[in-house]
């Protein structure tokens, strides 16, 4: 099962830093939309990385069982 | 100054020390990150340091902004930081700017430096830094914090990606340290990583974080490095509206309307004769209640909603808009402090939250 890691305010919102997910679509865009809805992340902006590489075209990316997906928001503090 | 412990490093040597002596670094922000990295850059032998920050030292800064002391509360950070460094490093050339970096001053200031370090605590300034550094052709070292996590990267270095390549759209939900909370070692460590990136870039050794985003989690000590893709099209330098920031002290002294865009009932309450509340969700319908000609200073809890409100109002023709640097909590504290200092002020206050105060 792919592992999903959440960073910053997203980990707080989701209430966990990582989870393993079962997926019925291998399309990354669909998968991200499902997770957004599941965890009420609609109000947040973030980038998606798979296996530590940031992906700009989510719809063209096919997720594999061994993939690690990261949700990356911008941090603000300093 | 004896730099022998640095120059005996095979990667460093006299050549790198000379490069550092010739370098001019601008540090934007003299808060948590700034007060961590500034002393190390100065001590290492940087030739010229610029420090820009319009903020004053507050009591809540002291647990992590270790270059300031209790007796300096109320003083300008840029001036105090500059004096602190000058008293220790006589050969260091210092210039302090006691305003915030904004669209008007950014290009003029940045052109005097060959590397910029972002030690700010808000996202709109980072987009401004990104564009100004692209225009000036200099790299910048990014650092930012969310509670126990920190992000570090290097942008616009050797044709590498920019901040806008990493985050093409401005975050609506990121929150600053004043709202999210922070411990000193977190800003200390992230500031050190930024200083280290700056030294590597200047000396030209090691592998920089250009093209990579490092996220360091101090609760777990885990480090993740993500590869950033440089977008094929040049990052947009299109003229977009940019939020101009104003310090809480300047906002209180101004004659501007203090526009609260939080939802009704959010704490703390803010009371002031120039206070008006229109929640962000209602602003599109109720903006006609605001005077187009009058200066507006917008605030919310952390700044995210203020930035959205400012953009919305700008689109509606408002031009005299500023956003408070900080949030409702700091503003409320400052107002209470001022009232305590000047009890006569309380008699003038009109606590009506619904009517738009007039200029008189």
Short mmCIF file of C-alpha atoms in Angstrom, two decimals:
data_model
loop_
_atom_site.label_atom_id
_atom_site.label_comp_id
_atom_site.label_asym_id
_atom_site.label_seq_id
_atom_site.Cartn_x
_atom_site.Cartn_y
_atom_site.Cartn_z
CA UNK A 1 0.00 0.00 0.00
CA UNK A 2 1.34 3.48 -0.74
CA UNK A 3 2.44 5.50 2.25
CA UNK A 4 1.32 9.12 2.58
CA UNK A 5 3.30 11.64 4.67
CA UNK A 6 1.87 14.96 5.80
CA UNK A 7 3.99 17.96 6.75
CA UNK A 8 3.44 21.20 8.66
CA UNK A 9 -0.12 22.35 9.16
CA UNK A 10 -1.38 19.40 7.11
CA UNK A 11 -0.07 16.87 9.66
CA UNK A 12 -1.92 18.90 12.28
CA UNK A 13 -5.15 18.98 10.25
CA UNK A 14 -5.00 15.29 9.35
CA UNK A 15 -3.95 14.56 12.93
CA UNK A 16 -1.20 12.19 11.87
CA UNK A 17 2.16 12.51 10.17
CA UNK A 18 1.71 9.48 7.96
CA UNK A 19 -0.71 6.78 6.93
CA UNK A 20 -0.91 3.82 4.61
CA UNK A 21 -3.76 3.97 2.15
CA UNK A 22 -5.62 1.55 -0.02
CA UNK A 23 -6.37 3.00 -3.43
CA UNK A 24 -8.88 2.18 -6.12
CA UNK A 25 -7.41 4.56 -8.69
CA UNK A 26 -3.79 4.61 -9.73
CA UNK A 27 -4.22 8.18 -10.98
CA UNK A 28 -2.39 10.49 -8.61
CA UNK A 29 -4.75 13.40 -9.20
CA UNK A 30 -7.78 11.27 -8.25
CA UNK A 31 -5.98 9.86 -5.23
CA UNK A 32 -4.99 13.32 -3.98
CA UNK A 33 -8.56 14.59 -4.47
CA UNK A 34 -9.87 11.64 -2.43
CA UNK A 35 -7.43 12.33 0.41
CA UNK A 36 -8.26 16.03 0.30
CA UNK A 37 -11.92 15.23 0.79
CA UNK A 38 -11.30 12.54 3.39
CA UNK A 39 -9.22 14.88 5.56
CA UNK A 40 -11.01 18.18 4.77
CA UNK A 41 -7.92 19.76 3.21
CA UNK A 42 -9.82 21.90 0.70
CA UNK A 43 -8.76 25.17 2.35
CA UNK A 44 -5.06 24.30 2.12
CA UNK A 45 -2.50 24.79 -0.63
CA UNK A 46 0.30 22.25 -1.00
CA UNK A 47 2.57 20.45 -3.42
CA UNK A 48 2.68 16.71 -3.93
CA UNK A 49 5.89 14.70 -4.08
CA UNK A 50 6.20 11.03 -4.92
CA UNK A 51 9.33 9.25 -3.77
CA UNK A 52 10.77 12.65 -2.82
CA UNK A 53 10.30 14.25 -6.19
CA UNK A 54 7.75 17.04 -6.53
CA UNK A 55 5.22 16.24 -9.23
CA UNK A 56 3.69 19.08 -11.21
CA UNK A 57 1.40 17.05 -13.51
CA UNK A 58 -0.58 14.87 -11.11
CA UNK A 59 -2.99 13.56 -13.74
CA UNK A 60 -0.19 11.98 -15.77
CA UNK A 61 1.32 10.14 -12.78
CA UNK A 62 0.45 6.52 -12.04
CA UNK A 63 0.76 5.50 -8.39
CA UNK A 64 2.40 2.20 -7.51
CA UNK A 65 1.99 0.12 -4.38
CA UNK A 66 5.48 0.95 -3.11
CA UNK A 67 5.25 4.72 -3.61
CA UNK A 68 5.69 7.27 -0.84
CA UNK A 69 3.49 10.30 -1.40
CA UNK A 70 4.20 13.55 0.48
CA UNK A 71 1.87 16.50 1.06
CA UNK A 72 4.03 19.63 1.25
CA UNK A 73 2.62 22.99 2.35
CA UNK A 74 4.64 26.21 2.49
CA UNK A 75 5.66 27.15 6.02
CA UNK A 76 5.36 30.78 7.07
CA UNK A 77 7.11 31.28 10.41
CA UNK A 78 10.56 32.56 11.14
CA UNK B 1 40.49 38.65 13.52
CA UNK B 2 42.10 35.20 13.41
CA UNK B 3 40.17 32.93 11.04
CA UNK B 4 42.78 30.13 11.15
CA UNK B 5 40.34 27.47 12.36
CA UNK B 6 38.31 28.11 9.22
CA UNK B 7 41.16 28.56 6.78
CA UNK B 8 42.84 25.26 7.75
CA UNK B 9 39.77 23.45 6.51
CA UNK B 10 40.92 22.06 3.16
CA UNK B 11 37.64 23.09 1.49
CA UNK B 12 37.79 26.59 2.91
CA UNK B 13 41.31 28.02 2.94
CA UNK B 14 42.39 31.62 2.40
CA UNK B 15 40.59 31.80 -0.93
CA UNK B 16 37.16 31.15 0.57
CA UNK B 17 37.92 33.51 3.44
CA UNK B 18 38.68 36.25 0.93
CA UNK B 19 35.44 35.49 -0.96
CA UNK B 20 33.56 35.83 2.30
CA UNK B 21 35.35 39.12 3.06
CA UNK B 22 34.25 40.39 -0.35
CA UNK B 23 30.66 39.21 0.08
CA UNK B 24 27.62 41.38 0.76
CA UNK B 25 24.67 39.59 2.34
CA UNK B 26 21.22 41.02 3.00
CA UNK B 27 19.27 39.40 5.83
CA UNK B 28 15.55 40.10 5.55
CA UNK B 29 14.08 39.83 9.04
CA UNK B 30 15.86 40.10 12.38
CA UNK B 31 13.49 37.84 14.33
CA UNK B 32 14.01 34.20 15.29
CA UNK B 33 15.91 33.03 12.21
CA UNK B 34 17.74 36.33 11.81
CA UNK B 35 19.02 36.52 15.35
CA UNK B 36 20.28 32.94 15.04
CA UNK B 37 22.15 33.30 11.78
CA UNK B 38 23.39 36.90 11.94
CA UNK B 39 26.03 36.39 14.66
CA UNK B 40 27.47 33.34 12.87
CA UNK B 41 27.75 35.13 9.52
CA UNK B 42 29.33 38.16 11.18
CA UNK B 43 31.74 36.02 13.20
CA UNK B 44 32.79 33.97 10.17
CA UNK B 45 34.03 37.15 8.44
CA UNK B 46 31.33 38.31 6.02
CA UNK B 47 32.40 41.68 4.57
CA UNK B 48 29.09 43.48 4.56
CA UNK B 49 25.77 42.63 6.20
CA UNK B 50 22.47 44.39 5.55
CA UNK B 51 19.66 43.91 8.06
CA UNK B 52 16.13 44.92 7.18
CA UNK B 53 13.25 44.75 9.65
CA UNK B 54 10.61 47.32 10.63
CA UNK B 55 9.65 45.47 13.81
CA UNK B 56 10.24 46.49 17.39
CA UNK B 57 11.59 44.12 20.04
CA UNK B 58 8.80 42.65 22.16
CA UNK B 59 8.88 40.64 25.37
CA UNK B 60 7.47 37.59 23.55
CA UNK B 61 10.50 37.63 21.20
CA UNK B 62 13.12 37.16 23.91
CA UNK B 63 12.80 33.38 24.50
CA UNK B 64 14.17 32.71 21.00
CA UNK B 65 15.60 35.98 19.66
CA UNK B 66 18.71 35.65 21.76
CA UNK B 67 20.62 38.73 20.60
CA UNK B 68 18.08 41.02 22.30
CA UNK B 69 17.68 41.80 25.98
CA UNK B 70 14.86 42.91 28.28
CA UNK B 71 16.10 46.50 28.41
CA UNK B 72 15.77 46.74 24.61
CA UNK B 73 12.02 46.02 24.44
CA UNK B 74 10.42 48.66 22.23
CA UNK B 75 13.62 49.34 20.22
CA UNK B 76 13.98 48.68 16.50
CA UNK B 77 15.31 45.19 15.82
CA UNK B 78 17.38 46.21 12.79
CA UNK B 79 19.18 48.91 14.78
CA UNK B 80 19.77 46.81 17.88
CA UNK B 81 20.96 43.80 15.87
CA UNK B 82 23.29 46.01 13.87
CA UNK B 83 24.76 47.64 17.02
CA UNK B 84 25.17 44.20 18.65
CA UNK B 85 27.19 42.91 15.71
CA UNK B 86 29.22 46.10 15.24
CA UNK B 87 30.31 46.07 18.89
CA UNK B 88 31.76 42.59 18.41
CA UNK B 89 33.17 42.69 14.87
CA UNK B 90 34.83 46.01 14.12
CA UNK B 91 35.82 45.13 10.55
CA UNK B 92 32.26 44.22 9.56
CA UNK B 93 30.44 46.75 7.40
CA UNK B 94 26.80 47.01 8.48
CA UNK B 95 23.75 48.73 7.10
CA UNK B 96 20.36 48.59 8.78
CA UNK B 97 16.98 49.36 7.21
CA UNK B 98 14.22 50.07 9.71
CA UNK B 99 11.28 49.45 7.39
CA UNK B 100 9.85 46.22 6.04
CA UNK B 101 10.91 45.04 2.61
CA UNK B 102 8.19 46.13 0.20
CA UNK B 103 7.56 46.57 -3.48
CA UNK B 104 8.80 50.17 -3.36
CA UNK B 105 12.16 49.58 -1.67
CA UNK B 106 13.00 45.94 -2.59
CA UNK B 107 14.89 46.40 -5.86
CA UNK B 108 16.81 49.45 -4.69
CA UNK B 109 17.99 47.71 -1.50
CA UNK B 110 18.66 44.27 -2.99
CA UNK B 111 20.89 45.59 -5.79
CA UNK B 112 23.53 46.44 -3.16
CA UNK B 113 23.98 42.78 -2.17
CA UNK B 114 25.09 39.55 -3.79
CA UNK B 115 23.17 37.07 -1.63
CA UNK B 116 19.92 37.38 0.30
CA UNK B 117 18.82 35.34 3.31
CA UNK B 118 15.11 35.12 4.00
CA UNK B 119 14.47 35.29 7.73
CA UNK B 120 10.94 36.65 7.43
CA UNK B 121 7.82 35.21 8.97
CA UNK B 122 5.30 35.75 6.23
CA UNK B 123 4.67 34.28 2.81
CA UNK B 124 3.86 37.41 0.72
CA UNK B 125 7.33 38.81 1.48
CA UNK B 126 8.86 35.58 0.18
CA UNK B 127 7.17 36.03 -3.20
CA UNK B 128 8.47 39.59 -3.24
CA UNK B 129 12.01 38.39 -2.38
CA UNK B 130 11.77 35.74 -5.10
CA UNK B 131 10.84 38.21 -7.80
CA UNK B 132 13.31 40.89 -6.66
CA UNK B 133 16.18 38.36 -6.50
CA UNK B 134 15.28 37.06 -9.98
CA UNK B 135 15.31 40.63 -11.27
CA UNK B 136 18.64 41.38 -9.54
CA UNK B 137 20.13 38.03 -10.55
CA UNK B 138 21.17 37.00 -7.04
CA UNK B 139 20.49 33.77 -5.15
CA UNK B 140 18.59 33.58 -1.88
CA UNK B 141 18.47 31.15 1.01
CA UNK B 142 14.98 30.27 2.19
CA UNK B 143 14.10 29.19 5.71
CA UNK B 144 10.77 28.93 7.46
CA UNK B 145 9.16 27.28 10.42
CA UNK B 146 5.98 25.49 11.37
CA UNK B 147 6.12 24.56 15.04
CA UNK B 148 8.82 21.82 15.29
CA UNK B 149 9.42 21.60 11.54
CA UNK B 150 11.60 23.79 9.37
CA UNK B 151 12.00 24.15 5.62
CA UNK B 152 15.28 25.20 3.98
CA UNK B 153 16.13 25.70 0.32
CA UNK B 154 18.21 27.83 -2.03
CA UNK B 155 16.53 29.64 -4.90
CA UNK B 156 17.68 31.37 -8.06
CA UNK B 157 21.17 29.91 -7.74
CA UNK B 158 23.04 28.97 -10.93
CA UNK B 159 19.83 29.06 -12.92
CA UNK B 160 18.12 26.76 -10.41
CA UNK B 161 14.43 26.82 -9.44
CA UNK B 162 12.72 29.74 -7.75
CA UNK B 163 10.31 29.85 -4.80
CA UNK B 164 7.48 30.21 -7.29
CA UNK B 165 8.61 26.99 -9.00
CA UNK B 166 8.20 25.25 -5.64
CA UNK B 167 4.99 26.97 -4.54
CA UNK B 168 3.23 28.38 -7.64
CA UNK B 169 0.22 29.49 -5.64
CA UNK B 170 0.28 31.49 -2.45
CA UNK B 171 -0.78 29.47 0.60
CA UNK B 172 -4.09 30.47 2.15
CA UNK B 173 -3.59 28.60 5.39
CA UNK B 174 0.05 28.86 6.49
CA UNK B 175 0.44 30.38 9.94
CA UNK B 176 3.26 32.31 11.56
CA UNK B 177 5.18 31.46 14.74
CA UNK B 178 3.09 33.96 16.71
CA UNK B 179 0.03 31.84 16.09
CA UNK B 180 1.47 28.34 15.68
CA UNK B 181 4.01 28.59 18.51
CA UNK B 182 7.73 27.85 18.35
CA UNK B 183 10.69 26.88 20.53
CA UNK B 184 14.05 28.64 20.32
CA UNK B 185 16.09 25.61 19.19
CA UNK B 186 13.87 25.15 16.14
CA UNK B 187 14.57 28.62 14.74
CA UNK B 188 18.16 28.29 15.96
CA UNK B 189 18.77 25.09 13.99
CA UNK B 190 17.01 26.24 10.83
CA UNK B 191 18.89 29.57 11.01
CA UNK B 192 22.17 27.64 11.30
CA UNK B 193 21.30 25.57 8.23
CA UNK B 194 20.63 28.80 6.33
CA UNK B 195 23.93 30.34 7.45
CA UNK B 196 25.71 27.16 6.36
CA UNK B 197 24.06 27.26 2.91
CA UNK B 198 25.13 30.90 2.56
CA UNK B 199 28.77 30.07 3.42
CA UNK B 200 28.81 27.15 0.95
CA UNK B 201 27.36 29.31 -1.84
CA UNK B 202 29.90 32.10 -1.26
CA UNK B 203 32.88 29.78 -0.95
CA UNK B 204 31.69 27.53 -3.77
CA UNK B 205 32.03 24.15 -2.13
CA UNK B 206 29.73 21.35 -0.99
CA UNK B 207 26.28 20.68 -2.37
CA UNK B 208 23.75 23.41 -1.85
CA UNK B 209 20.01 22.92 -1.42
CA UNK B 210 19.37 24.56 -4.78
CA UNK B 211 16.66 22.51 -6.50
CA UNK B 212 15.84 20.75 -3.24
CA UNK B 213 13.52 21.36 -0.32
CA UNK B 214 14.79 20.15 3.05
CA UNK B 215 12.22 19.57 5.77
CA UNK B 216 13.71 19.01 9.21
CA UNK B 217 11.46 17.73 11.97
CA UNK B 218 12.92 18.45 15.40
CA UNK B 219 10.42 16.23 17.21
CA UNK B 220 11.62 13.12 15.40
CA UNK B 221 14.99 14.35 14.07
CA UNK B 222 13.92 13.17 10.63
CA UNK B 223 15.14 14.96 7.53
CA UNK B 224 13.43 14.71 4.17
CA UNK B 225 14.85 16.22 1.01
CA UNK B 226 12.53 16.68 -1.96
CA UNK B 227 13.58 17.47 -5.51
CA UNK B 228 12.07 20.61 -6.99
CA UNK B 229 11.43 20.84 -10.69
CA UNK B 230 12.35 24.05 -12.48
CA UNK B 231 9.38 25.06 -14.56
CA UNK B 232 10.04 25.31 -18.29
CA UNK B 233 8.36 28.65 -18.57
CA UNK B 234 10.12 31.44 -16.78
CA UNK B 235 8.53 31.96 -13.35
CA UNK B 236 5.94 34.65 -13.65
CA UNK B 237 7.28 38.10 -12.97
CA UNK B 238 3.91 39.41 -14.04
CA UNK B 239 2.76 42.40 -12.10
CA UNK B 240 0.50 40.99 -9.45
CA UNK B 241 -0.86 42.80 -6.43
CA UNK B 242 1.45 42.60 -3.48
CA UNK B 243 0.53 43.10 0.11
CA UNK B 244 2.30 45.97 1.81
CA UNK B 245 2.98 45.32 5.48
CA UNK B 246 2.75 47.80 8.34
CA UNK B 247 3.98 47.31 11.90
CA UNK B 248 1.43 47.29 14.70
CA UNK B 249 2.95 50.44 16.22
CA UNK B 250 2.69 52.32 12.90
CA UNK B 251 -0.85 51.04 12.35
CA UNK B 252 -1.97 52.38 15.72
CA UNK B 253 -0.29 55.73 15.10
CA UNK B 254 -1.80 56.08 11.61
CA UNK B 255 -5.25 57.44 10.90
CA UNK B 256 -6.19 54.27 9.01
CA UNK B 257 -9.29 52.19 9.59
CA UNK B 258 -8.31 48.97 11.41
CA UNK B 259 -10.23 46.39 9.41
CA UNK B 260 -10.69 43.04 11.16
CA UNK B 261 -11.50 40.29 8.63
CA UNK B 262 -11.84 37.52 11.20
CA UNK B 263 -15.18 35.85 11.76
CA UNK B 264 -17.45 37.24 14.46
CA UNK B 265 -16.64 35.91 17.92
CA UNK B 266 -12.97 35.13 17.27
CA UNK B 267 -10.73 36.02 20.18
CA UNK B 268 -9.06 38.17 21.26
CA UNK B 269 -11.45 41.08 21.00
CA UNK B 270 -9.91 44.23 19.63
CA UNK B 271 -11.25 47.59 20.74
CA UNK B 272 -10.30 50.83 19.09
CA UNK B 273 -12.06 53.92 17.84
CA UNK B 274 -10.96 53.18 14.27
CA UNK B 275 -11.91 49.49 14.46
CA UNK B 276 -14.24 47.90 11.89
CA UNK B 277 -15.06 44.22 11.46
CA UNK B 278 -16.12 42.66 8.17
CA UNK B 279 -15.39 38.91 8.04
CA UNK B 280 -13.52 37.82 4.90
CA UNK B 281 -16.48 35.70 3.77
CA UNK B 282 -18.74 38.79 3.81
CA UNK B 283 -16.26 41.27 2.37
CA UNK B 284 -17.30 40.76 -1.26
CA UNK B 285 -20.85 41.83 -0.31
CA UNK B 286 -20.09 44.49 2.30
CA UNK B 287 -17.07 46.35 0.92
CA UNK B 288 -19.29 49.31 -0.02
CA UNK B 289 -19.36 50.16 3.70
CA UNK B 290 -15.69 51.11 3.41
CA UNK B 291 -14.37 54.48 2.25
CA UNK B 292 -12.40 53.99 -0.97
CA UNK B 293 -10.23 57.03 -0.25
CA UNK B 294 -9.39 56.26 3.36
CA UNK B 295 -6.30 54.28 4.33
CA UNK B 296 -7.12 50.72 5.40
CA UNK B 297 -5.03 48.52 7.65
CA UNK B 298 -6.23 44.91 7.57
CA UNK B 299 -5.66 42.25 10.18
CA UNK B 300 -6.84 38.75 11.07
CA UNK B 301 -5.40 36.02 13.29
CA UNK B 302 -2.22 35.26 11.35
CA UNK B 303 -2.17 37.30 8.15
CA UNK B 304 -3.47 34.69 5.68
CA UNK B 305 -7.02 36.07 5.51
CA UNK B 306 -5.70 39.65 5.58
CA UNK B 307 -3.68 38.98 2.43
CA UNK B 308 -6.76 37.57 0.68
CA UNK B 309 -8.86 40.53 1.83
CA UNK B 310 -6.21 42.98 0.59
CA UNK B 311 -6.15 41.31 -2.81
CA UNK B 312 -9.94 41.36 -3.03
CA UNK B 313 -10.15 45.04 -2.07
CA UNK B 314 -7.35 45.93 -4.47
CA UNK B 315 -9.37 44.30 -7.24
CA UNK B 316 -12.32 46.49 -6.22
CA UNK B 317 -10.28 49.68 -6.61
CA UNK B 318 -8.96 50.21 -3.07
CA UNK B 319 -5.38 51.48 -3.31
CA UNK B 320 -4.55 52.60 0.23
CA UNK B 321 -4.33 49.13 1.76
CA UNK B 322 -1.79 47.73 4.17
CA UNK B 323 -1.72 44.50 6.13
CA UNK B 324 -0.65 44.38 9.75
CA UNK B 325 2.52 42.43 10.36
CA UNK B 326 1.39 40.07 13.07
CA UNK B 327 -2.13 39.26 14.12
CA UNK B 328 -5.05 40.18 16.32
CA UNK B 329 -3.32 38.85 19.43
CA UNK B 330 -0.33 41.19 19.12
CA UNK B 331 -2.55 44.11 18.14
CA UNK B 332 -4.83 43.57 21.14
CA UNK B 333 -1.84 43.30 23.47
CA UNK B 334 -0.31 46.48 22.07
CA UNK B 335 -3.58 48.39 22.39
CA UNK B 336 -4.01 47.29 26.00
CA UNK B 337 -0.40 48.30 26.69
CA UNK B 338 -0.97 51.72 25.12
CA UNK B 339 -4.15 52.23 27.12
CA UNK B 340 -2.27 51.38 30.28
CA UNK B 341 0.41 53.89 29.30
CA UNK B 342 -2.08 56.62 28.50
CA UNK B 343 -5.28 56.26 30.48
CA UNK B 344 -6.75 59.36 28.85
CA UNK B 345 -6.96 57.45 25.60
CA UNK B 346 -9.67 55.16 26.99
CA UNK B 347 -11.99 58.12 27.31
CA UNK B 348 -11.71 58.86 23.60
CA UNK B 349 -12.36 55.29 22.55
CA UNK B 350 -15.59 54.49 20.84
CA UNK B 351 -16.20 50.78 21.04
CA UNK B 352 -18.82 50.64 18.35
CA UNK B 353 -17.87 47.70 16.14
CA UNK B 354 -20.44 48.11 13.44
CA UNK B 355 -20.28 51.67 12.23
CA UNK B 356 -17.51 52.98 10.04
CA UNK B 357 -15.69 55.69 11.96
CA UNK B 358 -15.33 59.01 10.22
CA UNK B 359 -12.04 60.78 9.68
CA UNK B 360 -12.91 63.41 12.30
#
